[in-house]
Each structure stands twice: as structure tokens, then as C-alpha cells.
Amino acid sequence: MNLVVALLSMGCLTAMAEDFQVCSPDKQIVVTISDAEGVPTYQVSYKNQVFLEKSPLGLKTNFSDLTTGLSMGDCTTTLVEDHYLTRNIKQQQVDYQANEAVCHFKKNNRAVLDIVFRVSNRDVAYRYEVLPQRDTKVAVVTTEASGFSLPAGTTTFLCPQSKPMGGFARTSPSYETSYTTDDEMGKNGFGEGYSFPCLFKVNALGWVLISETGVDGSYCASRLLNEHDGLYRIGFPQEGECNGIGSVTPSITLPGSTPWRTITLGNTLANIVETTVPFDLVKPKYKASQEYIYGKGSWSWIIGMDASCNFDEQKRYIDFSAAMGYQTVLIDALWDKQIGYERIEELARYGKTKGVGLFLWYNSNGSWNDAPQSPLGKMNNHLVRRQEMAWMQKTGIRGIKVDFFGGDKQQMMQLYEDILVDANDFGLLVIFHGCTLPRGWERMYPNYAASEAVLASENLHFGQGACDAEARNACIHPFIRNTVGSMDFGGSALNKFYGADNKRGTVRRTSDVFALATAVMFQSAVQHFALAPNNLEDAPAWAIDFMKKVPTTWDEVKFIDGYPGKYVVIARRCGDKWYVVGANAEEKPYTATLTLPMFNKGASLKMYSDDAELNGSVKELKQNKKQQVKVVIPKNGGLVLIEN
């Protein structure tokens, strides 16, 4: 990894009476920064069209209002280049280039605030650097004016933020509500705004994805609130989160920086799907204590629930993972009571003989909700946590899944970081559930694996409505939630029923090919699939064979076609092998002639597809001379294309 910062020629960087402009390296994105009437604002244009109208900047602290009475001084400009490798995101090798402008603001002739903009060829990002004032070396940020003003007629694709201390055992919010799609602006979800990331369709011009990155224990995580009409602004956590414990306002030392606010732009959804902006703007916070092993695993709880967390069933799942060539088994809640520490050690020893490691579930809880599942009181206490992790290291545990967090306040962000830092000391990978959105964490924390932060597979077990809507939701996530961070969905079931005997329970509406497609479509370097040992006998051999071989780490992603909530076709590359996958949630079959230049000309392709009754099959075919393939995906069906 290397970082190059060089002086820019002025190019489109211009200073006018009250405005300053900085553009992307290809000059297609232009950001105009202004201090008219003492109020800092910015505007974003893409290919000469306004995608964000004049939007407010600034913040208020407990010692100064930095939203008004400001004057913009010099804006220093640099070219920023970064070249990095990260094995656990959507693209392994990233070559990042952006123009950076640091605009210096004064109040009462005193330097008070720098606003830093980074503009790449598909993204705009900004953050604040608050400067010390006389003897004031610390600050509480009481509000941010940071806003995003969308043009009239823009439609929204948003995930409403839950009210605090609701839902199961008062564990909300945990980013697990249903998305609204193709909705009008001017709403505010359930009254509490929206969870990041937030997608907007700007009329016929294109798409805007708004999120944030670089959040750690030095700040809170944020949400998006609708101010009025098309103006959305940054909102801090709700007062009632974490059972009311802790402040909703972050405190910082001065000089101090806020997280990055990110804006991804595109005429199509390609830039949205392919963006790496959450990772471009952050750096690793520590070195990995070892080379972490990613990969596939099995998981009894999604089919068998709590009763499956017993010694014999977990041993059966270890055998199943070994038969599938998988690296791990996830042992879920209540293992401490229903299996016990000594027998977990026995399972770990047995798994080692089979080449299968263990992930163990933990409750994050201290005093922020009523979630009763154990182990309790381990991950929230530094001393106890490290003792527990030392036992895991000695036992050979591969990683942990920590659940039921309390919200987005700064103290909770610090807990996430503390768990990750300690886990790295003991060589443990970390998955979070019942949690916030990851914000650049794959690069910041080398042992971070994934987060849930989505209405995930457990809901397919709990309610038929989730099964009925599975295809719709799957056609949302590649365009919103999974664009900005690894998503631990826990899907790709091949059971017809979500029940241990595969004869009763909620009914899966989607096809087997759909299950294979989502194994590629949903990105996470560690995947615990919803497969079951009985699938070795009752699932199609071609499906099992595919699930044995499918990768979980990727070198590249390409958007091919799609519309959020309706249908999706994307491609991922692992090494020199491309996987083209699709799904359809529409009543009408998705029919298209796809141009697929990622496959070698004249190559023989293997196509997994469904008929109208969702009966899957595999056949070989070749592209035509234009490297095209005609495909049909019925409702609730899937598509997979790979090169033989």
C-alpha cells in the first residue's frame, strides 16, 4: 500500500467571489462550495446535471455555532492516490484517485473549521476538522447541519430507522426493517428517519447513494432525517437507545475530525454497485495478528432453532461442513448452557480432525436491552472478555458472532471497536448481529468479517410473509445495503421448509437456482449458509456441487442489469473465473439478451436456470458472436452463468 499526495494543476478547481469548485479527476463530477451570507453550502453536479442542489454544511458545538457567520478563506488542493489490497470486500485490488480540497473557514477572523472534500470519478465525500479555540481543547458536537438536497421529483429507496427499545426484548434499533421503494420524498420513516445507506433516483438523470464511513469510538453513528421536501440531513442517535444510557452527542478532542459523509453518483446503478468509497477513505487501525481464514460454513440454528444447539447436532453439522468442504460451523446461542465449555472443547478437537473450525455466538449485552440468550455479560466487560477470548484461543475457536447491540451512540461504537481490538489479540474473526451498519470496518479492522444490519434469513423462519417477500428483498440488497459493507445474511437454503424435518414450517417460495445465485449475490467473506445435512440426499446434486465450490472472497464486481426490488443481474470474479447471477421478483419473467464480455469468446458456459414452475436445471451453451446470451428468469427464480 502506498499513498501519494501531489499538487494539482488548477484544472476545474476555481475560486470565484463566494464560491470554490473542485471536480473529479475525469471532470465529470463538480462540487461547488460557497459561503454566501456566512452560511457554508455545497452543490454537486454530474455530467453537467445537478444531482444535489445547494445543501447546508457546518456543525454546532457546545462552545460555538459553526453553521453561520463563517467566511471561507483559501482552499488548498491536492491529488490523492491510494493503492491497496483488501481480501474481504467486493474488490480485492483498489486503485483510488481523487481530488481533495481543504477549505478553511473563519468566524470573527479566527480559524475555526476546515471542511475537507474528496471527489473521485464516482464519489463525493466530505468531513469536518474542528479547530481548537484558545484554551478549548475538547468539544461536544451538538448537531450537524450536514444536508443533502435532492431535486424535485426524486424518488426514494430507504430503510426506516426503528424507534429505540422496541421489538424483540427491546433490542431495536438494529437496522432490520423493510425497505420502501419508489417512494416520494418528504417522509421520515416511522418518525425517526432512515438507516444508512440511502438510495435515491434523481428523475431520469440517475442515482445517488448517501452513507457514511470511518465511524469508530471517536464519534457516534448517524442516520438520515428528512428536514422537509427534498432536504435530508445528518441525525445523531435517538435518546432512548442503549436503554437511555450515554449521550446522543459525540465528544471529540481538538483538533478533531468527524466521519466522512459519502455520496455516490451514476447515470446507472453501476457506480452504486461497484463503489469502494467506504474503504477508500479509511486506513487500517492495527495490524492483523495473523492471516485470517475466510470461507464457508454451516449453521444449525436457522433450520433447527435453539433446540439444535446440542452436542450431537453440532457434531453432525461438523460432519456436514466437512462433507461440503467448508471451513467452519457456527454454534449459536445457549451453547454455554446446552453444551457447556468442556464439551465445546471436545467439539473443537473433533472439528480439527475434520478440518472444521468453530464460530461461537455471544450476547453483547451489559444493560441496554432484555435479550436473555447466553452467554451473557462476557463481551461488554473488558477483563471478562479477554479471559473468554484467551480460552477461545487455547481451544482453537475460529471466530465469534456477537449479537443484540444497543444502538448507535458513541459509547456503543467504542464497544464495537474494543471487541474487535481484543479479538485480534487472540486471533479471532468477528461477525456482528443485531447491530449497526459497518462503516469502512473491513479495512479499518483486519479481523472484522461481516455484520447483519439487514432483515436477514432468521425472518424467513419466523414468518411466511418474509418468505413471500424473499425475492423482492434479495433484489434490493445488492443496490443498497450490500454496496457499502459485508452483509451476513445467512441464506441460500435448499430446504423446502424452514424446519428440522423439512416437512413443516414456513415455506420457501424461491427456487434452488435462486439460492445458488444469492450465494454469489450477497457479499461477505465469511458465509454461514442455511444448508442442512439432509440436503446431501434431498437437494439436487448440481446444487450441492455448486455450493461446495462457490467462493466467498472476490476480486471484482460488475453491474449488468437491475432495478431495486424488481430484478438484478450482477457479475463477480474470483481469480480468473466469473460468476454471472440474477434473480427476479416481478410477476412477469425477466427476459433479456445479456452481453457478457467477461467470458472468453467462444467459451463453453454452464447455465443454471429455472422453468416457469421453478424447476431448476443445468445446461451447457455458448455465447453468440457478440458475446450475448438470452436468459429468462421467472418470478422467485434465479440464474447462474459460469465458464466451464
mmCIF file of N, CA, C and O in Angstrom, residues 458-520:
data_model
loop_
_atom_site.group_PDB
_atom_site.id
_atom_site.type_symbol
_atom_site.label_atom_id
_atom_site.label_comp_id
_atom_site.label_asym_id
_atom_site.label_seq_id
_atom_site.Cartn_x
_atom_site.Cartn_y
_atom_site.Cartn_z
ATOM 1 N N GLU A 458 -33.167 -15.145 9.391
ATOM 2 C CA GLU A 458 -33.953 -15.629 10.526
ATOM 3 C C GLU A 458 -35.433 -15.328 10.346
ATOM 4 O O GLU A 458 -36.303 -16.091 10.798
ATOM 5 N N ASN A 459 -35.724 -14.224 9.654
ATOM 6 C CA ASN A 459 -37.125 -13.847 9.440
ATOM 7 C C ASN A 459 -37.827 -14.785 8.472
ATOM 8 O O ASN A 459 -39.051 -14.890 8.489
ATOM 9 N N LEU A 460 -37.057 -15.486 7.636
ATOM 10 C CA LEU A 460 -37.647 -16.490 6.758
ATOM 11 C C LEU A 460 -38.167 -17.666 7.568
ATOM 12 O O LEU A 460 -39.141 -18.314 7.195
ATOM 13 N N HIS A 461 -37.531 -17.944 8.676
ATOM 14 C CA HIS A 461 -38.000 -18.995 9.591
ATOM 15 C C HIS A 461 -39.198 -18.509 10.402
ATOM 16 O O HIS A 461 -40.148 -19.254 10.623
ATOM 17 N N PHE A 462 -39.151 -17.247 10.816
ATOM 18 C CA PHE A 462 -40.150 -16.748 11.758
ATOM 19 C C PHE A 462 -41.503 -16.428 11.125
ATOM 20 O O PHE A 462 -42.519 -16.433 11.807
ATOM 21 N N GLY A 463 -41.543 -16.109 9.828
ATOM 22 C CA GLY A 463 -42.816 -15.675 9.255
ATOM 23 C C GLY A 463 -42.923 -15.948 7.770
ATOM 24 O O GLY A 463 -41.961 -15.751 7.019
ATOM 25 N N GLN A 464 -44.111 -16.389 7.347
ATOM 26 C CA GLN A 464 -44.327 -16.677 5.932
ATOM 27 C C GLN A 464 -44.240 -15.416 5.087
ATOM 28 O O GLN A 464 -43.832 -15.473 3.924
ATOM 29 N N GLY A 465 -44.589 -14.276 5.671
ATOM 30 C CA GLY A 465 -44.512 -13.031 4.915
ATOM 31 C C GLY A 465 -43.106 -12.747 4.425
ATOM 32 O O GLY A 465 -42.914 -12.254 3.302
ATOM 33 N N ALA A 466 -42.103 -13.050 5.246
ATOM 34 C CA ALA A 466 -40.716 -12.846 4.828
ATOM 35 C C ALA A 466 -40.348 -13.796 3.695
ATOM 36 O O ALA A 466 -39.615 -13.423 2.769
ATOM 37 N N CYS A 467 -40.857 -15.027 3.749
ATOM 38 C CA CYS A 467 -40.611 -15.969 2.650
ATOM 39 C C CYS A 467 -41.263 -15.484 1.367
ATOM 40 O O CYS A 467 -40.672 -15.580 0.285
ATOM 41 N N ASP A 468 -42.481 -14.971 1.481
ATOM 42 C CA ASP A 468 -43.185 -14.483 0.300
ATOM 43 C C ASP A 468 -42.458 -13.302 -0.331
ATOM 44 O O ASP A 468 -42.515 -13.107 -1.548
ATOM 45 N N ALA A 469 -41.771 -12.504 0.499
ATOM 46 C CA ALA A 469 -41.078 -11.299 0.014
ATOM 47 C C ALA A 469 -39.590 -11.529 -0.206
ATOM 48 O O ALA A 469 -38.856 -10.577 -0.467
ATOM 49 N N GLU A 470 -39.115 -12.779 -0.126
ATOM 50 C CA GLU A 470 -37.676 -13.032 -0.179
ATOM 51 C C GLU A 470 -37.044 -12.519 -1.468
ATOM 52 O O GLU A 470 -35.976 -11.897 -1.452
ATOM 53 N N ALA A 471 -37.671 -12.760 -2.599
ATOM 54 C CA ALA A 471 -37.080 -12.334 -3.867
ATOM 55 C C ALA A 471 -37.036 -10.814 -3.959
ATOM 56 O O ALA A 471 -36.040 -10.247 -4.430
ATOM 57 N N ARG A 472 -38.094 -10.150 -3.520
ATOM 58 C CA ARG A 472 -38.086 -8.676 -3.551
ATOM 59 C C ARG A 472 -36.925 -8.131 -2.738
ATOM 60 O O ARG A 472 -36.188 -7.245 -3.191
ATOM 61 N N ASN A 473 -36.755 -8.641 -1.527
ATOM 62 C CA ASN A 473 -35.683 -8.136 -0.674
ATOM 63 C C ASN A 473 -34.304 -8.452 -1.253
ATOM 64 O O ASN A 473 -33.386 -7.634 -1.187
ATOM 65 N N ALA A 474 -34.169 -9.645 -1.821
ATOM 66 C CA ALA A 474 -32.882 -10.011 -2.420
ATOM 67 C C ALA A 474 -32.524 -9.090 -3.575
ATOM 68 O O ALA A 474 -31.340 -8.859 -3.849
ATOM 69 N N CYS A 475 -33.536 -8.571 -4.257
ATOM 70 C CA CYS A 475 -33.301 -7.656 -5.373
ATOM 71 C C CYS A 475 -33.101 -6.207 -4.914
ATOM 72 O O CYS A 475 -32.914 -5.319 -5.750
ATOM 73 N N ILE A 476 -33.127 -5.978 -3.615
ATOM 74 C CA ILE A 476 -32.823 -4.661 -3.042
ATOM 75 C C ILE A 476 -31.376 -4.595 -2.558
ATOM 76 O O ILE A 476 -30.652 -3.635 -2.825
ATOM 77 N N HIS A 477 -30.943 -5.619 -1.844
ATOM 78 C CA HIS A 477 -29.671 -5.556 -1.117
ATOM 79 C C HIS A 477 -28.435 -5.297 -1.981
ATOM 80 O O HIS A 477 -27.528 -4.582 -1.539
ATOM 81 N N PRO A 478 -28.330 -5.836 -3.196
ATOM 82 C CA PRO A 478 -27.128 -5.533 -3.997
ATOM 83 C C PRO A 478 -27.021 -4.063 -4.395
ATOM 84 O O PRO A 478 -25.940 -3.608 -4.764
ATOM 85 N N PHE A 479 -28.124 -3.322 -4.297
ATOM 86 C CA PHE A 479 -28.134 -1.918 -4.688
ATOM 87 C C PHE A 479 -28.074 -0.961 -3.496
ATOM 88 O O PHE A 479 -27.870 0.237 -3.673
ATOM 89 N N ILE A 480 -28.280 -1.467 -2.290
ATOM 90 C CA ILE A 480 -28.318 -0.568 -1.129
ATOM 91 C C ILE A 480 -27.429 -1.137 -0.021
ATOM 92 O O ILE A 480 -26.252 -0.814 0.056
ATOM 93 N N ARG A 481 -27.959 -2.009 0.808
ATOM 94 C CA ARG A 481 -27.222 -2.463 1.997
ATOM 95 C C ARG A 481 -25.844 -3.048 1.676
ATOM 96 O O ARG A 481 -24.842 -2.692 2.282
ATOM 97 N N ASN A 482 -25.775 -3.950 0.685
ATOM 98 C CA ASN A 482 -24.532 -4.674 0.445
ATOM 99 C C ASN A 482 -23.527 -3.872 -0.379
ATOM 100 O O ASN A 482 -22.393 -4.317 -0.562
ATOM 101 N N THR A 483 -23.931 -2.676 -0.837
ATOM 102 C CA THR A 483 -22.980 -1.851 -1.594
ATOM 103 C C THR A 483 -21.886 -1.283 -0.710
ATOM 104 O O THR A 483 -20.786 -0.993 -1.182
ATOM 105 N N VAL A 484 -22.171 -1.096 0.580
ATOM 106 C CA VAL A 484 -21.249 -0.361 1.445
ATOM 107 C C VAL A 484 -20.547 -1.230 2.477
ATOM 108 O O VAL A 484 -19.671 -0.738 3.195
ATOM 109 N N GLY A 485 -20.914 -2.505 2.574
ATOM 110 C CA GLY A 485 -20.266 -3.330 3.581
ATOM 111 C C GLY A 485 -20.729 -4.768 3.517
ATOM 112 O O GLY A 485 -21.813 -5.082 3.006
ATOM 113 N N SER A 486 -19.897 -5.663 4.047
ATOM 114 C CA SER A 486 -20.200 -7.089 4.056
ATOM 115 C C SER A 486 -21.496 -7.350 4.815
ATOM 116 O O SER A 486 -21.729 -6.784 5.883
ATOM 117 N N MET A 487 -22.344 -8.219 4.257
ATOM 118 C CA MET A 487 -23.678 -8.466 4.802
ATOM 119 C C MET A 487 -23.806 -9.930 5.196
ATOM 120 O O MET A 487 -23.786 -10.815 4.336
ATOM 121 N N ASP A 488 -23.927 -10.193 6.484
ATOM 122 C CA ASP A 488 -24.073 -11.559 6.969
ATOM 123 C C ASP A 488 -25.557 -11.915 6.973
ATOM 124 O O ASP A 488 -26.248 -11.742 7.973
ATOM 125 N N PHE A 489 -26.026 -12.426 5.839
ATOM 126 C CA PHE A 489 -27.454 -12.727 5.675
ATOM 127 C C PHE A 489 -27.802 -14.119 6.173
ATOM 128 O O PHE A 489 -28.876 -14.347 6.698
ATOM 129 N N GLY A 490 -26.912 -15.083 5.973
ATOM 130 C CA GLY A 490 -27.182 -16.444 6.426
ATOM 131 C C GLY A 490 -28.230 -17.158 5.600
ATOM 132 O O GLY A 490 -29.091 -17.855 6.149
ATOM 133 N N GLY A 491 -28.173 -17.014 4.289
ATOM 134 C CA GLY A 491 -29.206 -17.562 3.423
ATOM 135 C C GLY A 491 -28.738 -18.741 2.594
ATOM 136 O O GLY A 491 -27.938 -19.548 3.033
ATOM 137 N N SER A 492 -29.285 -18.823 1.369
ATOM 138 C CA SER A 492 -29.023 -19.912 0.420
ATOM 139 C C SER A 492 -29.517 -21.246 0.965
ATOM 140 O O SER A 492 -28.821 -22.262 0.933
ATOM 141 N N ALA A 493 -30.762 -21.269 1.442
ATOM 142 C CA ALA A 493 -31.373 -22.512 1.913
ATOM 143 C C ALA A 493 -31.771 -23.393 0.737
ATOM 144 O O ALA A 493 -32.218 -22.906 -0.304
ATOM 145 N N LEU A 494 -31.626 -24.700 0.914
ATOM 146 C CA LEU A 494 -32.125 -25.663 -0.068
ATOM 147 C C LEU A 494 -33.243 -26.526 0.504
ATOM 148 O O LEU A 494 -33.810 -27.354 -0.204
ATOM 149 N N ASN A 495 -33.564 -26.349 1.792
ATOM 150 C CA ASN A 495 -34.766 -26.972 2.340
ATOM 151 C C ASN A 495 -36.003 -26.328 1.728
ATOM 152 O O ASN A 495 -36.018 -25.116 1.473
ATOM 153 N N LYS A 496 -37.038 -27.110 1.539
ATOM 154 C CA LYS A 496 -38.310 -26.542 1.101
ATOM 155 C C LYS A 496 -39.020 -25.872 2.264
ATOM 156 O O LYS A 496 -39.722 -24.873 2.099
ATOM 157 N N PHE A 497 -38.825 -26.402 3.472
ATOM 158 C CA PHE A 497 -39.451 -25.860 4.677
ATOM 159 C C PHE A 497 -38.358 -25.447 5.665
ATOM 160 O O PHE A 497 -37.324 -26.117 5.772
ATOM 161 N N TYR A 498 -38.632 -24.374 6.411
ATOM 162 C CA TYR A 498 -37.732 -23.972 7.491
ATOM 163 C C TYR A 498 -38.111 -24.750 8.751
ATOM 164 O O TYR A 498 -38.742 -24.235 9.676
ATOM 165 N N GLY A 499 -37.730 -26.009 8.760
ATOM 166 C CA GLY A 499 -37.985 -26.895 9.880
ATOM 167 C C GLY A 499 -37.000 -28.039 9.853
ATOM 168 O O GLY A 499 -36.495 -28.427 8.792
ATOM 169 N N ALA A 500 -36.722 -28.601 11.023
ATOM 170 C CA ALA A 500 -35.670 -29.605 11.138
ATOM 171 C C ALA A 500 -35.951 -30.857 10.318
ATOM 172 O O ALA A 500 -35.028 -31.517 9.847
ATOM 173 N N ASP A 501 -37.261 -31.184 10.110
ATOM 174 C CA ASP A 501 -37.583 -32.384 9.344
ATOM 175 C C ASP A 501 -37.850 -32.082 7.878
ATOM 176 O O ASP A 501 -38.127 -32.992 7.096
ATOM 177 N N ASN A 502 -37.766 -30.805 7.492
ATOM 178 C CA ASN A 502 -38.022 -30.368 6.114
ATOM 179 C C ASN A 502 -39.412 -30.787 5.635
ATOM 180 O O ASN A 502 -39.630 -30.992 4.440
ATOM 181 N N LYS A 503 -40.368 -30.877 6.580
ATOM 182 C CA LYS A 503 -41.741 -31.232 6.224
ATOM 183 C C LYS A 503 -42.750 -30.214 6.724
ATOM 184 O O LYS A 503 -43.914 -30.222 6.299
ATOM 185 N N ARG A 504 -42.332 -29.365 7.634
ATOM 186 C CA ARG A 504 -43.253 -28.363 8.187
ATOM 187 C C ARG A 504 -42.459 -27.106 8.522
ATOM 188 O O ARG A 504 -41.231 -27.134 8.611
ATOM 189 N N GLY A 505 -43.190 -26.012 8.707
ATOM 190 C CA GLY A 505 -42.571 -24.718 8.950
ATOM 191 C C GLY A 505 -42.909 -23.760 7.822
ATOM 192 O O GLY A 505 -43.721 -24.071 6.940
ATOM 193 N N THR A 506 -42.333 -22.593 7.835
ATOM 194 C CA THR A 506 -42.561 -21.654 6.744
ATOM 195 C C THR A 506 -42.028 -22.241 5.438
ATOM 196 O O THR A 506 -41.068 -23.013 5.433
ATOM 197 N N VAL A 507 -42.682 -21.859 4.336
ATOM 198 C CA VAL A 507 -42.399 -22.466 3.041
ATOM 199 C C VAL A 507 -41.527 -21.533 2.211
ATOM 200 O O VAL A 507 -41.857 -20.358 2.022
ATOM 201 N N ARG A 508 -40.421 -22.051 1.719
ATOM 202 C CA ARG A 508 -39.561 -21.265 0.836
ATOM 203 C C ARG A 508 -40.240 -21.119 -0.526
ATOM 204 O O ARG A 508 -40.607 -22.110 -1.157
ATOM 205 N N ARG A 509 -40.404 -19.892 -0.991
ATOM 206 C CA ARG A 509 -41.061 -19.619 -2.267
ATOM 207 C C ARG A 509 -40.070 -19.563 -3.430
ATOM 208 O O ARG A 509 -40.477 -19.620 -4.586
ATOM 209 N N THR A 510 -38.806 -19.391 -3.125
ATOM 210 C CA THR A 510 -37.798 -19.196 -4.167
ATOM 211 C C THR A 510 -37.224 -20.543 -4.608
ATOM 212 O O THR A 510 -37.340 -21.550 -3.911
ATOM 213 N N SER A 511 -36.568 -20.523 -5.751
ATOM 214 C CA SER A 511 -36.063 -21.757 -6.346
ATOM 215 C C SER A 511 -34.684 -22.128 -5.814
ATOM 216 O O SER A 511 -33.998 -21.321 -5.175
ATOM 217 N N ASP A 512 -34.269 -23.332 -6.137
ATOM 218 C CA ASP A 512 -32.914 -23.751 -5.788
ATOM 219 C C ASP A 512 -31.876 -22.917 -6.537
ATOM 220 O O ASP A 512 -30.813 -22.600 -5.986
ATOM 221 N N VAL A 513 -32.151 -22.578 -7.784
ATOM 222 C CA VAL A 513 -31.207 -21.742 -8.533
ATOM 223 C C VAL A 513 -31.111 -20.360 -7.893
ATOM 224 O O VAL A 513 -30.026 -19.767 -7.830
ATOM 225 N N PHE A 514 -32.223 -19.838 -7.405
ATOM 226 C CA PHE A 514 -32.207 -18.581 -6.652
ATOM 227 C C PHE A 514 -31.243 -18.682 -5.468
ATOM 228 O O PHE A 514 -30.469 -17.759 -5.198
ATOM 229 N N ALA A 515 -31.289 -19.806 -4.751
ATOM 230 C CA ALA A 515 -30.398 -19.998 -3.598
ATOM 231 C C ALA A 515 -28.937 -19.950 -4.032
ATOM 232 O O ALA A 515 -28.092 -19.358 -3.348
ATOM 233 N N LEU A 516 -28.612 -20.551 -5.155
ATOM 234 C CA LEU A 516 -27.238 -20.510 -5.653
ATOM 235 C C LEU A 516 -26.855 -19.085 -6.036
ATOM 236 O O LEU A 516 -25.728 -18.644 -5.765
ATOM 237 N N ALA A 517 -27.782 -18.380 -6.665
ATOM 238 C CA ALA A 517 -27.490 -17.009 -7.103
ATOM 239 C C ALA A 517 -27.195 -16.101 -5.921
ATOM 240 O O ALA A 517 -26.270 -15.279 -5.968
ATOM 241 N N THR A 518 -27.960 -16.226 -4.833
ATOM 242 C CA THR A 518 -27.728 -15.348 -3.684
ATOM 243 C C THR A 518 -26.424 -15.665 -2.976
ATOM 244 O O THR A 518 -25.857 -14.808 -2.295
ATOM 245 N N ALA A 519 -25.920 -16.894 -3.124
ATOM 246 C CA ALA A 519 -24.611 -17.219 -2.553
ATOM 247 C C ALA A 519 -23.515 -16.360 -3.171
ATOM 248 O O ALA A 519 -22.488 -16.095 -2.539
ATOM 249 N N VAL A 520 -23.727 -15.917 -4.390
ATOM 250 C CA VAL A 520 -22.798 -15.015 -5.070
ATOM 251 C C VAL A 520 -23.240 -13.569 -4.915
ATOM 252 O O VAL A 520 -22.438 -12.661 -4.702
#
